[in-house]
Amino acid sequence: MFPYPEQYRIATPPLTTAVMVAWALLSHSLFSDASPVALYPLLVLFPLVIGLHLYLIWLAKGMGRLDQFFYALVHIPLAFVVWTFTIMHVNGNAFS
């Protein structure tokens, strides 16, 4: 169906992070500060990124597992930083 299914599979964690940013920007303009409708999808997306990386590690064979491990080792902390800032953006002035 897809010409390069492996590349699409590898791109899912960064695409999920991009969806996280897009959702934060969109939901902040649509909903009020600290809206549960805006916040709960963000709380699900970071564990989804971790699960996708674990899936990629599980699926890889041989030295590809080590490559996927280092890919996760770099992307997960970056996604965590993006995740915390998206949560802060969605919450707005609700904590002050």
GROMACS .gro file of C-alpha atoms in nm:
model
   96
    1MET     CA    1   0.000   0.000   0.000
    2PHE     CA    2   0.270   0.252   0.101
    3PRO     CA    3   0.592   0.263  -0.098
    4TYR     CA    4   0.815   0.290   0.211
    5PRO     CA    5   0.635   0.150   0.517
    6GLU     CA    6   0.950   0.140   0.730
    7GLN     CA    7   1.010   0.513   0.690
    8TYR     CA    8   0.650   0.590   0.781
    9ARG     CA    9   0.681   0.372   1.090
   10ILE     CA   10   1.002   0.543   1.199
   11ALA     CA   11   0.844   0.887   1.153
   12THR     CA   12   0.550   0.821   1.388
   13PRO     CA   13   0.712   0.946   1.715
   14PRO     CA   14   0.819   1.286   1.572
   15LEU     CA   15   0.483   1.320   1.398
   16THR     CA   16   0.313   1.255   1.732
   17THR     CA   17   0.526   1.531   1.884
   18ALA     CA   18   0.423   1.761   1.600
   19VAL     CA   19   0.057   1.676   1.666
   20MET     CA   20   0.120   1.766   2.030
   21VAL     CA   21   0.240   2.114   1.931
   22ALA     CA   22  -0.040   2.164   1.678
   23TRP     CA   23  -0.303   2.058   1.933
   24ALA     CA   24  -0.161   2.296   2.195
   25LEU     CA   25  -0.166   2.590   1.956
   26LEU     CA   26  -0.513   2.512   1.825
   27SER     CA   27  -0.675   2.427   2.157
   28HIS     CA   28  -0.532   2.733   2.333
   29SER     CA   29  -0.710   2.956   2.085
   30LEU     CA   30  -1.038   2.760   2.104
   31PHE     CA   31  -1.075   2.674   2.473
   32SER     CA   32  -1.024   2.860   2.798
   33ASP     CA   33  -0.713   2.829   3.012
   34ALA     CA   34  -0.668   2.484   3.171
   35SER     CA   35  -0.960   2.333   2.984
   36PRO     CA   36  -0.975   1.956   3.037
   37VAL     CA   37  -1.073   1.912   2.672
   38ALA     CA   38  -0.745   2.075   2.572
   39LEU     CA   39  -0.531   1.918   2.844
   40TYR     CA   40  -0.627   1.549   2.844
   41PRO     CA   41  -0.513   1.472   2.487
   42LEU     CA   42  -0.174   1.618   2.575
   43LEU     CA   43  -0.151   1.392   2.878
   44VAL     CA   44  -0.204   1.092   2.648
   45LEU     CA   45   0.035   1.193   2.369
   46PHE     CA   46   0.366   1.174   2.558
   47PRO     CA   47   0.309   0.819   2.685
   48LEU     CA   48   0.208   0.738   2.326
   49VAL     CA   49   0.549   0.865   2.207
   50ILE     CA   50   0.721   0.637   2.459
   51GLY     CA   51   0.503   0.344   2.351
   52LEU     CA   52   0.583   0.406   1.985
   53HIS     CA   53   0.953   0.405   2.058
   54LEU     CA   54   0.921   0.080   2.252
   55TYR     CA   55   0.728  -0.066   1.958
   56LEU     CA   56   1.004   0.040   1.718
   57ILE     CA   57   1.269  -0.117   1.942
   58TRP     CA   58   1.065  -0.437   1.967
   59LEU     CA   59   1.014  -0.453   1.591
   60ALA     CA   60   1.378  -0.397   1.494
   61LYS     CA   61   1.616  -0.686   1.437
   62GLY     CA   62   1.983  -0.717   1.521
   63MET     CA   63   2.181  -0.394   1.538
   64GLY     CA   64   1.868  -0.206   1.433
   65ARG     CA   65   1.750  -0.237   1.794
   66LEU     CA   66   2.052  -0.045   1.909
   67ASP     CA   67   1.980   0.221   1.647
   68GLN     CA   68   1.618   0.245   1.761
   69PHE     CA   69   1.732   0.262   2.123
   70PHE     CA   70   1.956   0.562   2.051
   71TYR     CA   71   1.678   0.719   1.845
   72ALA     CA   72   1.451   0.687   2.150
   73LEU     CA   73   1.727   0.808   2.381
   74VAL     CA   74   1.751   1.132   2.184
   75HIS     CA   75   1.384   1.187   2.099
   76ILE     CA   76   1.211   1.106   2.429
   77PRO     CA   77   1.386   1.380   2.634
   78LEU     CA   78   1.322   1.632   2.356
   79ALA     CA   79   0.958   1.524   2.337
   80PHE     CA   80   0.933   1.559   2.715
   81VAL     CA   81   1.049   1.921   2.695
   82VAL     CA   82   0.802   1.991   2.415
   83TRP     CA   83   0.529   1.816   2.617
   84THR     CA   84   0.588   2.026   2.928
   85PHE     CA   85   0.583   2.348   2.726
   86THR     CA   86   0.263   2.248   2.547
   87ILE     CA   87   0.099   2.177   2.883
   88MET     CA   88   0.218   2.515   3.011
   89HIS     CA   89   0.085   2.682   2.695
   90VAL     CA   90  -0.258   2.517   2.728
   91ASN     CA   91  -0.281   2.604   3.097
   92GLY     CA   92  -0.209   2.970   3.028
   93ASN     CA   93  -0.260   3.183   3.338
   94ALA     CA   94  -0.452   2.916   3.530
   95PHE     CA   95  -0.172   2.857   3.782
   96SER     CA   96  -0.122   3.222   3.874
   0.00000   0.00000   0.00000
